[in-house]
PDB file of N, CA, C and O in Angstrom:
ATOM      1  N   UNK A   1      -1.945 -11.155 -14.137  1.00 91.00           N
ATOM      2  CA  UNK A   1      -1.528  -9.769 -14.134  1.00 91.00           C
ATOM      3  C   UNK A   1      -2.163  -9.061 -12.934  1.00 91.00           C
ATOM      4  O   UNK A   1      -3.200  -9.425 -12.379  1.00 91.00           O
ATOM      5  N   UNK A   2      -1.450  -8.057 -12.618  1.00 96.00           N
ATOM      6  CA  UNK A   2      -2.155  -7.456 -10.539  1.00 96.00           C
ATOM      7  C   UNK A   2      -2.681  -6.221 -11.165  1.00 96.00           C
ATOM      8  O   UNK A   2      -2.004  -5.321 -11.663  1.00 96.00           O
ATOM      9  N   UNK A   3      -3.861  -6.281 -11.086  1.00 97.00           N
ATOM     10  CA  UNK A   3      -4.893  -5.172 -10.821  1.00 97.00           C
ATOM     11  C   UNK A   3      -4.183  -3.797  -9.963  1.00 97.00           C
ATOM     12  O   UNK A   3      -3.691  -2.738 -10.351  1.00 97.00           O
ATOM     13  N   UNK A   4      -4.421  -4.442  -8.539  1.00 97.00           N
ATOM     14  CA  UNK A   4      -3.532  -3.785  -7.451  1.00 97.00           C
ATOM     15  C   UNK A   4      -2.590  -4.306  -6.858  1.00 97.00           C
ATOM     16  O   UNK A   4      -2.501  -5.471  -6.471  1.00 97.00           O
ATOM     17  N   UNK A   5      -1.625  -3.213  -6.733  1.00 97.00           N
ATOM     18  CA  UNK A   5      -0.175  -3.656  -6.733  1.00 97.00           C
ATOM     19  C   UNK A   5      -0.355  -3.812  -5.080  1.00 97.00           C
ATOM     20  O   UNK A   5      -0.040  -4.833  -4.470  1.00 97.00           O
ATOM     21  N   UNK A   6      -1.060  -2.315  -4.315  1.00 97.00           N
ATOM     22  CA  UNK A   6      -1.259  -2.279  -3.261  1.00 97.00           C
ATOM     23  C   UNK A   6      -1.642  -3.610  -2.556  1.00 97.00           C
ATOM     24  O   UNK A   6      -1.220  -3.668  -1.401  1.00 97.00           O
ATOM     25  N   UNK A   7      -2.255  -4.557  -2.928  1.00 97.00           N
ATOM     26  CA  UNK A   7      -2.874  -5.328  -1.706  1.00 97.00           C
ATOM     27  C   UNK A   7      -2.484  -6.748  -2.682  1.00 97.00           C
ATOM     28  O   UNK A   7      -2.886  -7.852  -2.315  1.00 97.00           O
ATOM     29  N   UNK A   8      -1.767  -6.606  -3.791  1.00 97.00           N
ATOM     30  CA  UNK A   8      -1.344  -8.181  -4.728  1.00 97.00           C
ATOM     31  C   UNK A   8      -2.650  -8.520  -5.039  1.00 97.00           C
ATOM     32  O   UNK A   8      -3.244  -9.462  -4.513  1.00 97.00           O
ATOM     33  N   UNK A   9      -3.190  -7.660  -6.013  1.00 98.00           N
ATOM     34  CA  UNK A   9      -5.163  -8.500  -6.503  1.00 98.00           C
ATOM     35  C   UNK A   9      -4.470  -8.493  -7.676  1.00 98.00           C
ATOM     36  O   UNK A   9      -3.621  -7.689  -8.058  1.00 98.00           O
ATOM     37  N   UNK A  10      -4.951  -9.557  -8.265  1.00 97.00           N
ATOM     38  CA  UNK A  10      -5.199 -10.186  -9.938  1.00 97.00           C
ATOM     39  C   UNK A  10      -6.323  -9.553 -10.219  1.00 97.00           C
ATOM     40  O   UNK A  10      -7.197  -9.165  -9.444  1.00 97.00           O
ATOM     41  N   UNK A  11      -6.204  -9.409 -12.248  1.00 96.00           N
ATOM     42  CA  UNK A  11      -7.552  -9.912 -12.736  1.00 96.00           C
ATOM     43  C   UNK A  11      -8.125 -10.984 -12.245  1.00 96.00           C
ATOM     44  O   UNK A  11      -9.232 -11.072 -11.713  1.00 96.00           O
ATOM     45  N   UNK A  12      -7.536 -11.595 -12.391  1.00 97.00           N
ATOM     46  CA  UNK A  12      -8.431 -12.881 -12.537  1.00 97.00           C
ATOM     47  C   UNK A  12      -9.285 -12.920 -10.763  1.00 97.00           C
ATOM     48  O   UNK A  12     -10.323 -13.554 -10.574  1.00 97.00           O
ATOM     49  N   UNK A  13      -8.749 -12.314  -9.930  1.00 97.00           N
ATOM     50  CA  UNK A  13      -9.658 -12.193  -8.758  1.00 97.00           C
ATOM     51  C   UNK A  13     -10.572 -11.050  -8.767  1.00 97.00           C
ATOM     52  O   UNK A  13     -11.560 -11.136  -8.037  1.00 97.00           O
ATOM     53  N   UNK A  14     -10.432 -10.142  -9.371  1.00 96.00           N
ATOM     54  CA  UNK A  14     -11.000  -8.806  -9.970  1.00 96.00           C
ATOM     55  C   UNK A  14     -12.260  -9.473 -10.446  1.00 96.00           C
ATOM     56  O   UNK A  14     -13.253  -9.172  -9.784  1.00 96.00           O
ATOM     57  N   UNK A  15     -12.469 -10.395 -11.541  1.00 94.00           N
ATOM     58  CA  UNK A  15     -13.185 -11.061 -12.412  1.00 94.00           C
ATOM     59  C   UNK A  15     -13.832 -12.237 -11.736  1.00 94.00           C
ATOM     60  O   UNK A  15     -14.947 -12.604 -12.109  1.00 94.00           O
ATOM     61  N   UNK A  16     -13.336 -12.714 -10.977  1.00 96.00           N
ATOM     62  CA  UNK A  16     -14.002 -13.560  -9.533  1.00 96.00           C
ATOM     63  C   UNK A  16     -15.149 -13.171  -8.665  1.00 96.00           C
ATOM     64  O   UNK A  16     -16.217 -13.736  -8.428  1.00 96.00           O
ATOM     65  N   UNK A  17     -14.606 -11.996  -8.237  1.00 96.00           N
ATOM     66  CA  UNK A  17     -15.554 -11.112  -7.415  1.00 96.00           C
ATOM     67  C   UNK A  17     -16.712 -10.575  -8.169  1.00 96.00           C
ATOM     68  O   UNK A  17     -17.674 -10.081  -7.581  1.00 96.00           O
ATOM     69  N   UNK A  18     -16.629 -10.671  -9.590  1.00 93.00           N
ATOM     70  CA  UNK A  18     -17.648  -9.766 -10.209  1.00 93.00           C
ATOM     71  C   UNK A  18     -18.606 -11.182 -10.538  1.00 93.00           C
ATOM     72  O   UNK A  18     -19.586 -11.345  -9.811  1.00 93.00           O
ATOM     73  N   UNK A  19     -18.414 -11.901 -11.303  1.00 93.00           N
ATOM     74  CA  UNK A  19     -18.661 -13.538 -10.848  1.00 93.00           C
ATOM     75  C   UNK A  19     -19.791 -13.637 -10.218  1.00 93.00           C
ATOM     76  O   UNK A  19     -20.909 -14.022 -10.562  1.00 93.00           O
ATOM     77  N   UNK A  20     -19.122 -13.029  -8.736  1.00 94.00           N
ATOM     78  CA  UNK A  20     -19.485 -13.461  -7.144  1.00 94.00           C
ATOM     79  C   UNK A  20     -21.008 -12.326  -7.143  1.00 94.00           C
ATOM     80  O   UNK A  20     -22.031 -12.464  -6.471  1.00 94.00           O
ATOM     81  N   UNK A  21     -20.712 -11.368  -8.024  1.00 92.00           N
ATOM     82  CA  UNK A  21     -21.948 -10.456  -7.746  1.00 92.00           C
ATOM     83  C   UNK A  21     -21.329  -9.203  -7.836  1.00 92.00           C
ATOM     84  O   UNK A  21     -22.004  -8.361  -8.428  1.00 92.00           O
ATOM     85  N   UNK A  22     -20.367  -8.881  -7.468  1.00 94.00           N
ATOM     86  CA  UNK A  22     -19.798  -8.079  -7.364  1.00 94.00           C
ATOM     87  C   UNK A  22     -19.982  -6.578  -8.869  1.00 94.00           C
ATOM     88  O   UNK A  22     -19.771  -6.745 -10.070  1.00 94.00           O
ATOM     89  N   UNK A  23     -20.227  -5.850  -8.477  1.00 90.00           N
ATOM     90  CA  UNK A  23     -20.650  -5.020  -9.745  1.00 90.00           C
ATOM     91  C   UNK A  23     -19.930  -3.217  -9.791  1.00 90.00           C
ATOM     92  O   UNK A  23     -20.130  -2.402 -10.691  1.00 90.00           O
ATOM     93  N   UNK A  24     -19.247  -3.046  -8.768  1.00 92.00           N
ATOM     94  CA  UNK A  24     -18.844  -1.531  -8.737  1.00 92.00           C
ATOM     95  C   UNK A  24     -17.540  -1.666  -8.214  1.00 92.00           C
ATOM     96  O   UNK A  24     -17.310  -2.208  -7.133  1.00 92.00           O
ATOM     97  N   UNK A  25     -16.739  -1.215  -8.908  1.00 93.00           N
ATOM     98  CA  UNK A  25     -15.365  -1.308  -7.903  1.00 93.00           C
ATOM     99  C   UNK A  25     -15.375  -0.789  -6.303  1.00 93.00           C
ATOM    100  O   UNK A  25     -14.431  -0.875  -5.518  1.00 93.00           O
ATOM    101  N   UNK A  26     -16.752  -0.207  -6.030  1.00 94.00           N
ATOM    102  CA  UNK A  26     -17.335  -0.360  -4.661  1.00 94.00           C
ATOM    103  C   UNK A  26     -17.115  -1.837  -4.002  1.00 94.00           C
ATOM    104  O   UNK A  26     -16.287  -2.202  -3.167  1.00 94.00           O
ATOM    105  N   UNK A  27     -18.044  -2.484  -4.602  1.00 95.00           N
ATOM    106  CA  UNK A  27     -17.906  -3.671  -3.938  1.00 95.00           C
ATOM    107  C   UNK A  27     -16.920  -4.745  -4.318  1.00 95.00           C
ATOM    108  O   UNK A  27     -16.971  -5.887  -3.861  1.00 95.00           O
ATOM    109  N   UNK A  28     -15.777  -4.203  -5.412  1.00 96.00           N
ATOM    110  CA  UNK A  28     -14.530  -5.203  -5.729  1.00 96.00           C
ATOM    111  C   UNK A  28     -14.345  -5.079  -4.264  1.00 96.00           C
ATOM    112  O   UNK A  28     -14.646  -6.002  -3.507  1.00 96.00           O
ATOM    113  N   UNK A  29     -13.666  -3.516  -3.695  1.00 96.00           N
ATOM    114  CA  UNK A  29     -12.989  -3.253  -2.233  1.00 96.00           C
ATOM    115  C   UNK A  29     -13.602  -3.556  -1.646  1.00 96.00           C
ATOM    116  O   UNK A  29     -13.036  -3.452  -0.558  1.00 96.00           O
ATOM    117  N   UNK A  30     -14.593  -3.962  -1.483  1.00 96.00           N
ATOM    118  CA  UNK A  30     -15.265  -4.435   0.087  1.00 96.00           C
ATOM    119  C   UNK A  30     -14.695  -6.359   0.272  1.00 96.00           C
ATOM    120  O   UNK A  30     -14.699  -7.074   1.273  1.00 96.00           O
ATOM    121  N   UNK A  31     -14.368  -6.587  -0.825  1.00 96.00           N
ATOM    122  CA  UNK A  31     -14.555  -8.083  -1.444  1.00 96.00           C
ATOM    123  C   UNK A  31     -12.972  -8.132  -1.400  1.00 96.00           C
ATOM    124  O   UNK A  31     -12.490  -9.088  -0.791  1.00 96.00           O
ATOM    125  N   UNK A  32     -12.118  -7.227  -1.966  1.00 97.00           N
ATOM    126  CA  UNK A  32     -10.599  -7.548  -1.601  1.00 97.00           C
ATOM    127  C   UNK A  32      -9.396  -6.286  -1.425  1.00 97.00           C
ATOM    128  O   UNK A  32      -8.173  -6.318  -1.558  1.00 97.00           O
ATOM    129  N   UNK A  33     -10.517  -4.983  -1.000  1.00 97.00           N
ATOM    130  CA  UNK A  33      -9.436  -4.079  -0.618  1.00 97.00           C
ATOM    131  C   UNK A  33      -9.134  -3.420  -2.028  1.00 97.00           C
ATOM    132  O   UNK A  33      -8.840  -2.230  -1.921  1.00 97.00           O
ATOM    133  N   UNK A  34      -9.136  -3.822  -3.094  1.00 97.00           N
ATOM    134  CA  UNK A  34      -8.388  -3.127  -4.301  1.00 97.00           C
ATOM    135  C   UNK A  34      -9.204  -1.862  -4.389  1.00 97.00           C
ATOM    136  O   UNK A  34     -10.397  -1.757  -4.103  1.00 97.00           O
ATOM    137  N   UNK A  35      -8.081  -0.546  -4.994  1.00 95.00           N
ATOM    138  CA  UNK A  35      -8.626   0.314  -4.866  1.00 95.00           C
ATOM    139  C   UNK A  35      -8.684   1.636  -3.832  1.00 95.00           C
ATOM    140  O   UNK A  35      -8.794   2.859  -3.923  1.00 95.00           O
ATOM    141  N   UNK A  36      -8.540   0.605  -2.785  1.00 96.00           N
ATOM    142  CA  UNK A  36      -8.952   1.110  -1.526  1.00 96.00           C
ATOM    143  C   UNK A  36      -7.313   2.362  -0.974  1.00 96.00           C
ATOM    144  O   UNK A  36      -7.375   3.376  -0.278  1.00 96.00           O
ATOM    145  N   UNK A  37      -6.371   1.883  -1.465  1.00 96.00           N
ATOM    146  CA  UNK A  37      -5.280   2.480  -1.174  1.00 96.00           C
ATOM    147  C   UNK A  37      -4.856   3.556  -1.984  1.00 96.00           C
ATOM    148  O   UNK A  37      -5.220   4.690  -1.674  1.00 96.00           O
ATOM    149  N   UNK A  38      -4.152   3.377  -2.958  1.00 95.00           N
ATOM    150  CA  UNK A  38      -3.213   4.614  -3.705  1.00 95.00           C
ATOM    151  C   UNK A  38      -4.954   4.995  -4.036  1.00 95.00           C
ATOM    152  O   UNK A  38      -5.656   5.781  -3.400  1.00 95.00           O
ATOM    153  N   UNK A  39      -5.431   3.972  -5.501  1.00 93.00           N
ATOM    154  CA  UNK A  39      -6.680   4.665  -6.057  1.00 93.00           C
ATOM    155  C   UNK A  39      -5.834   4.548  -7.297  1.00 93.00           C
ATOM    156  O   UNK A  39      -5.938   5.653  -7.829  1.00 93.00           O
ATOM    157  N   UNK A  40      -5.151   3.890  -7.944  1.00 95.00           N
ATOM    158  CA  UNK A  40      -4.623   4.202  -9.105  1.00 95.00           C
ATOM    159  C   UNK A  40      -5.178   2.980  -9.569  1.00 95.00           C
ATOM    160  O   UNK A  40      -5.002   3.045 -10.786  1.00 95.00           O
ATOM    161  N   UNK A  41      -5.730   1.931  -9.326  1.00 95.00           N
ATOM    162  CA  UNK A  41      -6.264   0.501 -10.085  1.00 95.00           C
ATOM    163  C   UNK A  41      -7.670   0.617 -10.653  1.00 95.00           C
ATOM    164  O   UNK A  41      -8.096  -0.051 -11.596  1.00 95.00           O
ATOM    165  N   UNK A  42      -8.474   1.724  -9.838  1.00 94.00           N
ATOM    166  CA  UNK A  42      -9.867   1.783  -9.894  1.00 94.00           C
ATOM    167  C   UNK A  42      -9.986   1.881 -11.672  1.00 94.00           C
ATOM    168  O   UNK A  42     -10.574   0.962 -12.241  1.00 94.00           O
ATOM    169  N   UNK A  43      -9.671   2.505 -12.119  1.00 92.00           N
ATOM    170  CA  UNK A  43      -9.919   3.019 -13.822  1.00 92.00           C
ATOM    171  C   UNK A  43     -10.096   1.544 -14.436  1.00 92.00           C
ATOM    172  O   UNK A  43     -10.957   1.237 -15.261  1.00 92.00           O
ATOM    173  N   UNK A  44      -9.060   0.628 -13.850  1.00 94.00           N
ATOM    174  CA  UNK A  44      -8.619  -0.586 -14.450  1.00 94.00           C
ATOM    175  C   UNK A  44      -9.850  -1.724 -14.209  1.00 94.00           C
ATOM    176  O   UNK A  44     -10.321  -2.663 -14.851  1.00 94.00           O
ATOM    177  N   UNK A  45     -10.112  -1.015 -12.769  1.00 95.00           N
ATOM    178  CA  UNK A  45     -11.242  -2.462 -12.493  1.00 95.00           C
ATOM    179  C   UNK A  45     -12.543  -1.827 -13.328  1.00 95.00           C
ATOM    180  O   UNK A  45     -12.910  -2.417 -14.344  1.00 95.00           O
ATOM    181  N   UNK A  46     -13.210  -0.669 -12.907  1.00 93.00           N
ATOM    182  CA  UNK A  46     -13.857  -0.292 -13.791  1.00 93.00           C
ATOM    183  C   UNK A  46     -14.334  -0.361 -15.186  1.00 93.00           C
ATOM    184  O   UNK A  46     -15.485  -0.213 -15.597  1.00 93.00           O
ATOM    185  N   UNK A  47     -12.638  -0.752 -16.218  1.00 92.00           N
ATOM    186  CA  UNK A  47     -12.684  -1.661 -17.129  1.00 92.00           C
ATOM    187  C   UNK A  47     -13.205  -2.817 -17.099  1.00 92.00           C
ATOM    188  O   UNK A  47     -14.231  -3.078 -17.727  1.00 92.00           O
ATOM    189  N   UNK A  48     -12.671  -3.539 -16.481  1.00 93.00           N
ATOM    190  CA  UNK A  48     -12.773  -5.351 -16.081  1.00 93.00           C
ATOM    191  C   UNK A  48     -14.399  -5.450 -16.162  1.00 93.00           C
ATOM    192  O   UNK A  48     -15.025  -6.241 -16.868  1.00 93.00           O
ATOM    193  N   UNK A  49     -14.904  -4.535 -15.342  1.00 91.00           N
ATOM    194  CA  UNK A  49     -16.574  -4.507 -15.072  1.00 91.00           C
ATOM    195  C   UNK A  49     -17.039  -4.014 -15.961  1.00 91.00           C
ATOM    196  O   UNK A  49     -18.141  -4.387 -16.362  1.00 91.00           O
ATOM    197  N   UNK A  50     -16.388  -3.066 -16.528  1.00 85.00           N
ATOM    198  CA  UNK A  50     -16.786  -2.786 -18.548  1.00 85.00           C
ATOM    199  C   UNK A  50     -17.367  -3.631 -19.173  1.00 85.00           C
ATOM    200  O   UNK A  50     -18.466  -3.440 -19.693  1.00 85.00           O
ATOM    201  N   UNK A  51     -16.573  -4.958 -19.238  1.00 59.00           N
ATOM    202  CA  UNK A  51     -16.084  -5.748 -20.325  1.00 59.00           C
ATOM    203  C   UNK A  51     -17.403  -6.928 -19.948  1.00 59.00           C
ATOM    204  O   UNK A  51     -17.048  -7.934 -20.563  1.00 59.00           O
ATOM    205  N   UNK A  52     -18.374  -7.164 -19.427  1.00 46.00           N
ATOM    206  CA  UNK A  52     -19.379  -7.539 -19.515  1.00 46.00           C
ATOM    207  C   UNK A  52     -19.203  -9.161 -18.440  1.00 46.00           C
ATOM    208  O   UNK A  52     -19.823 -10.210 -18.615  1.00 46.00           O
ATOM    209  N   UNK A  53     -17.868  -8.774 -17.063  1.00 44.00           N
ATOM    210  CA  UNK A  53     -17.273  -9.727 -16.250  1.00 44.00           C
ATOM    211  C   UNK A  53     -18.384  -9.443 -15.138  1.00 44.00           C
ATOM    212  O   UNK A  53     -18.142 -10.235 -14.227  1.00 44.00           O
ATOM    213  N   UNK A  54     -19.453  -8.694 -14.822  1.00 54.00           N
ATOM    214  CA  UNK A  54     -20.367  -8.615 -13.906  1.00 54.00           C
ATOM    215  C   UNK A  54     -22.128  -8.891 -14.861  1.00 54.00           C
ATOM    216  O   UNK A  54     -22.607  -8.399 -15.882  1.00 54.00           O
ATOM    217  N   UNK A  55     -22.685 -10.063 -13.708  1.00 61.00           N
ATOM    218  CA  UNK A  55     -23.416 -10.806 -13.914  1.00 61.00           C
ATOM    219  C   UNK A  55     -24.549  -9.701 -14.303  1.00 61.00           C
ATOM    220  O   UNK A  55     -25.156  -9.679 -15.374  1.00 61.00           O
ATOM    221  N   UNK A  56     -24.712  -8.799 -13.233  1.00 64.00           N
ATOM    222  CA  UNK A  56     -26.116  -7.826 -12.904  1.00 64.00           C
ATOM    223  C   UNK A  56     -25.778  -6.754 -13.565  1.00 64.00           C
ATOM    224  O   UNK A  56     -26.411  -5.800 -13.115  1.00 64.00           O
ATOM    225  N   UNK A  57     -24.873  -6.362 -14.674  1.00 62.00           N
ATOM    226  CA  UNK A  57     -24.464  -5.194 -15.809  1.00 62.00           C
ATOM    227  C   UNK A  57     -25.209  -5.364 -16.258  1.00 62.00           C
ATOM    228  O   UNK A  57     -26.144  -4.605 -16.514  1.00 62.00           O
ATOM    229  N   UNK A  58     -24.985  -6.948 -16.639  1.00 64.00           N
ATOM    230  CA  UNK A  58     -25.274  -7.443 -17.950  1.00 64.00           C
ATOM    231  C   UNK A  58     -27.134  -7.365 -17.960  1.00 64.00           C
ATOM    232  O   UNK A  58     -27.894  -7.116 -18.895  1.00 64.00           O
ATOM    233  N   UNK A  59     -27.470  -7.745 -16.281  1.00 67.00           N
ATOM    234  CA  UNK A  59     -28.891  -7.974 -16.469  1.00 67.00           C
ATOM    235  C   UNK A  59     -29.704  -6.311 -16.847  1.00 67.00           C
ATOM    236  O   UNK A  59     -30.754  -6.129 -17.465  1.00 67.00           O
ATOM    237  N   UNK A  60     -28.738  -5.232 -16.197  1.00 69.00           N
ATOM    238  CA  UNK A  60     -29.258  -4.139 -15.895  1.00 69.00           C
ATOM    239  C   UNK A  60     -29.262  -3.319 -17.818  1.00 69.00           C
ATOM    240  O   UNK A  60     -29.864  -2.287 -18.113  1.00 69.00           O
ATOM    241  N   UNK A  61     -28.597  -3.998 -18.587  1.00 72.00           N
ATOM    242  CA  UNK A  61     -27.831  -3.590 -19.816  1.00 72.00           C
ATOM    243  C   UNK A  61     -29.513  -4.134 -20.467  1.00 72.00           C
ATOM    244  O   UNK A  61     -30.039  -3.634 -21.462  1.00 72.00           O
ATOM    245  N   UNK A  62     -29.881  -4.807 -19.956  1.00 77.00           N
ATOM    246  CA  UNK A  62     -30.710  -5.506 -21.035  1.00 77.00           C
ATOM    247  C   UNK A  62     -32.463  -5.203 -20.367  1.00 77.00           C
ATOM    248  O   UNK A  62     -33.510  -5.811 -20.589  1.00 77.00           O
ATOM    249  N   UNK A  63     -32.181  -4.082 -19.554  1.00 77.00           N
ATOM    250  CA  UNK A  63     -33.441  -3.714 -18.931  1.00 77.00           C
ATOM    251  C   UNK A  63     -33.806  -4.598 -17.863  1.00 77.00           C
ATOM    252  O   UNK A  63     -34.792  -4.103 -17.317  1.00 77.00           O
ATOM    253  N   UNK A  64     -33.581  -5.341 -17.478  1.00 72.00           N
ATOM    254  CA  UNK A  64     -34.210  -6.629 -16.427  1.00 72.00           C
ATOM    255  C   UNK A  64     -33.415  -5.787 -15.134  1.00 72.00           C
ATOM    256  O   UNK A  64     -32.374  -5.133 -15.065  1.00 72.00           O
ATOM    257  N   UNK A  65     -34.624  -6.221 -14.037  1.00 73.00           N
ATOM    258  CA  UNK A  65     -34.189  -5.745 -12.828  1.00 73.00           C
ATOM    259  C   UNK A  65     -32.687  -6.921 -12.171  1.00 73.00           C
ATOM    260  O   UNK A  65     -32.355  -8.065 -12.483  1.00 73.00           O
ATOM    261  N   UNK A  66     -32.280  -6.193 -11.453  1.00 64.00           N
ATOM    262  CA  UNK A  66     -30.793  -6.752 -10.830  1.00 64.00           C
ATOM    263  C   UNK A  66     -30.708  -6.646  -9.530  1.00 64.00           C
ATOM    264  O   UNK A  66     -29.731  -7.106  -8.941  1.00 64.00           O
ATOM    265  N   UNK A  67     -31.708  -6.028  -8.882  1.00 64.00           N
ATOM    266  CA  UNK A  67     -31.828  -6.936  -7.098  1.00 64.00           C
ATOM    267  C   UNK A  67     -32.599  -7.606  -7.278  1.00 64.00           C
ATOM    268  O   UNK A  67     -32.649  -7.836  -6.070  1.00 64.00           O
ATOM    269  N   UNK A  68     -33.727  -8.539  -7.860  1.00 59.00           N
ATOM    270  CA  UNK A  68     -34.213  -9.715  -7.724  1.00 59.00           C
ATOM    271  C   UNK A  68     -33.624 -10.705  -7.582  1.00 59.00           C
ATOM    272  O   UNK A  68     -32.584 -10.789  -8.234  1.00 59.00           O
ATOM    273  N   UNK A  69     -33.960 -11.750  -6.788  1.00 53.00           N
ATOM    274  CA  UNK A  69     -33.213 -12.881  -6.742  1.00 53.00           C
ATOM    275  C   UNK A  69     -31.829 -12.763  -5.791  1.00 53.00           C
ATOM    276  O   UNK A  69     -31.228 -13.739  -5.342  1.00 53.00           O
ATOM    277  N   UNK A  70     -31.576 -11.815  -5.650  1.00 53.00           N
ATOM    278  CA  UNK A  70     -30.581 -11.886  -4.286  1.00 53.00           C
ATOM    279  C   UNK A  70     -31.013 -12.193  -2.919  1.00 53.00           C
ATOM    280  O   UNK A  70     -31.994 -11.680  -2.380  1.00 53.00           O
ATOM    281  N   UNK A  71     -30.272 -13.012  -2.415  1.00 53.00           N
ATOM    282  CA  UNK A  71     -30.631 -13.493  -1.058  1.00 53.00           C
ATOM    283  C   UNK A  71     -30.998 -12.286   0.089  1.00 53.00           C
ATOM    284  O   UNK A  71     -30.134 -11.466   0.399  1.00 53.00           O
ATOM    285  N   UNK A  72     -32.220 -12.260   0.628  1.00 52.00           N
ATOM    286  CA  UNK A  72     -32.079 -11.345   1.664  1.00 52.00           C
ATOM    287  C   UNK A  72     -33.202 -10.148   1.417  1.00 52.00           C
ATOM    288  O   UNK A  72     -33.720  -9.513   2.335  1.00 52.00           O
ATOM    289  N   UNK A  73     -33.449  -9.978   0.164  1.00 49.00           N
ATOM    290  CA  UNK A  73     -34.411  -8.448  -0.384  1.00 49.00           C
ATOM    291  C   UNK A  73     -35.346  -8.892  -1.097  1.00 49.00           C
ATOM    292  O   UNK A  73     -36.151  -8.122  -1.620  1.00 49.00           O
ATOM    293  N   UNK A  74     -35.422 -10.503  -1.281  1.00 48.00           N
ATOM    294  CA  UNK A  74     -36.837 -10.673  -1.685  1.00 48.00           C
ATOM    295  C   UNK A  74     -37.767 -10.597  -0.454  1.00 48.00           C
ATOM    296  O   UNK A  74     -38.953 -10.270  -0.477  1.00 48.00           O
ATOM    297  N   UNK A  75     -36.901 -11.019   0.828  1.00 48.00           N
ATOM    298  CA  UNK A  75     -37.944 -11.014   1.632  1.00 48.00           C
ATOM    299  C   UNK A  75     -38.600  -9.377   2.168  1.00 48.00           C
ATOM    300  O   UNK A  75     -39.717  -8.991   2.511  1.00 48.00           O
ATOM    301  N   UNK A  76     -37.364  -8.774   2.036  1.00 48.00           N
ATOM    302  CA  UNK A  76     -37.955  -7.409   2.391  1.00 48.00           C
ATOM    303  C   UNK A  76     -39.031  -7.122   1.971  1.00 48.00           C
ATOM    304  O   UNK A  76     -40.042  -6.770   2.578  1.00 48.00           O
ATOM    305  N   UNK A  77     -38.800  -7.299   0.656  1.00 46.00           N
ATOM    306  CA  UNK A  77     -40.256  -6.319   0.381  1.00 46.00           C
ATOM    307  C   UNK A  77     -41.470  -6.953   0.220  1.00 46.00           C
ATOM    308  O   UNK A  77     -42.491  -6.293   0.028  1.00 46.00           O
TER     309      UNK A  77
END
């Protein structure tokens, strides 16, 4: 089923990206554009990321920090 009609995104790529890390329909669009056009899908992905399809919700849901362990910001600090 297409998320966005605008750019042909699936759930199921919607749910990929979140997978991937992906956690705000911020970074769905950076990851495949959805969103990014009319603006009528966002409500929908927003759902998708509801529904417990992003890894770091889930960590942030349960109190545990959610930039640890990402490549790149352990070293920062």
């Amino acid at each position: 089923m297409y998320v966005c009609s605008c750019f042909g995104v699936t759930e199921a790529q919607v749910k990929q990206h979140a997978e991937d890390g992906a956690g705000t329909p911020r970074q769905i669009a950076s990851a495949c554009k959805a969103g990014t056009d009319c603006g009528s899908c966002v409500r929908r992905i927003q759902a998708i990321l509801g529904r417990g399809a992003c890894p770091r919700r889930e960590l942030a849901d349960q109190g545990r920090p959610v930039l640890s362990g990402i490549e790149g910001l352990d070293e920062a600090a």
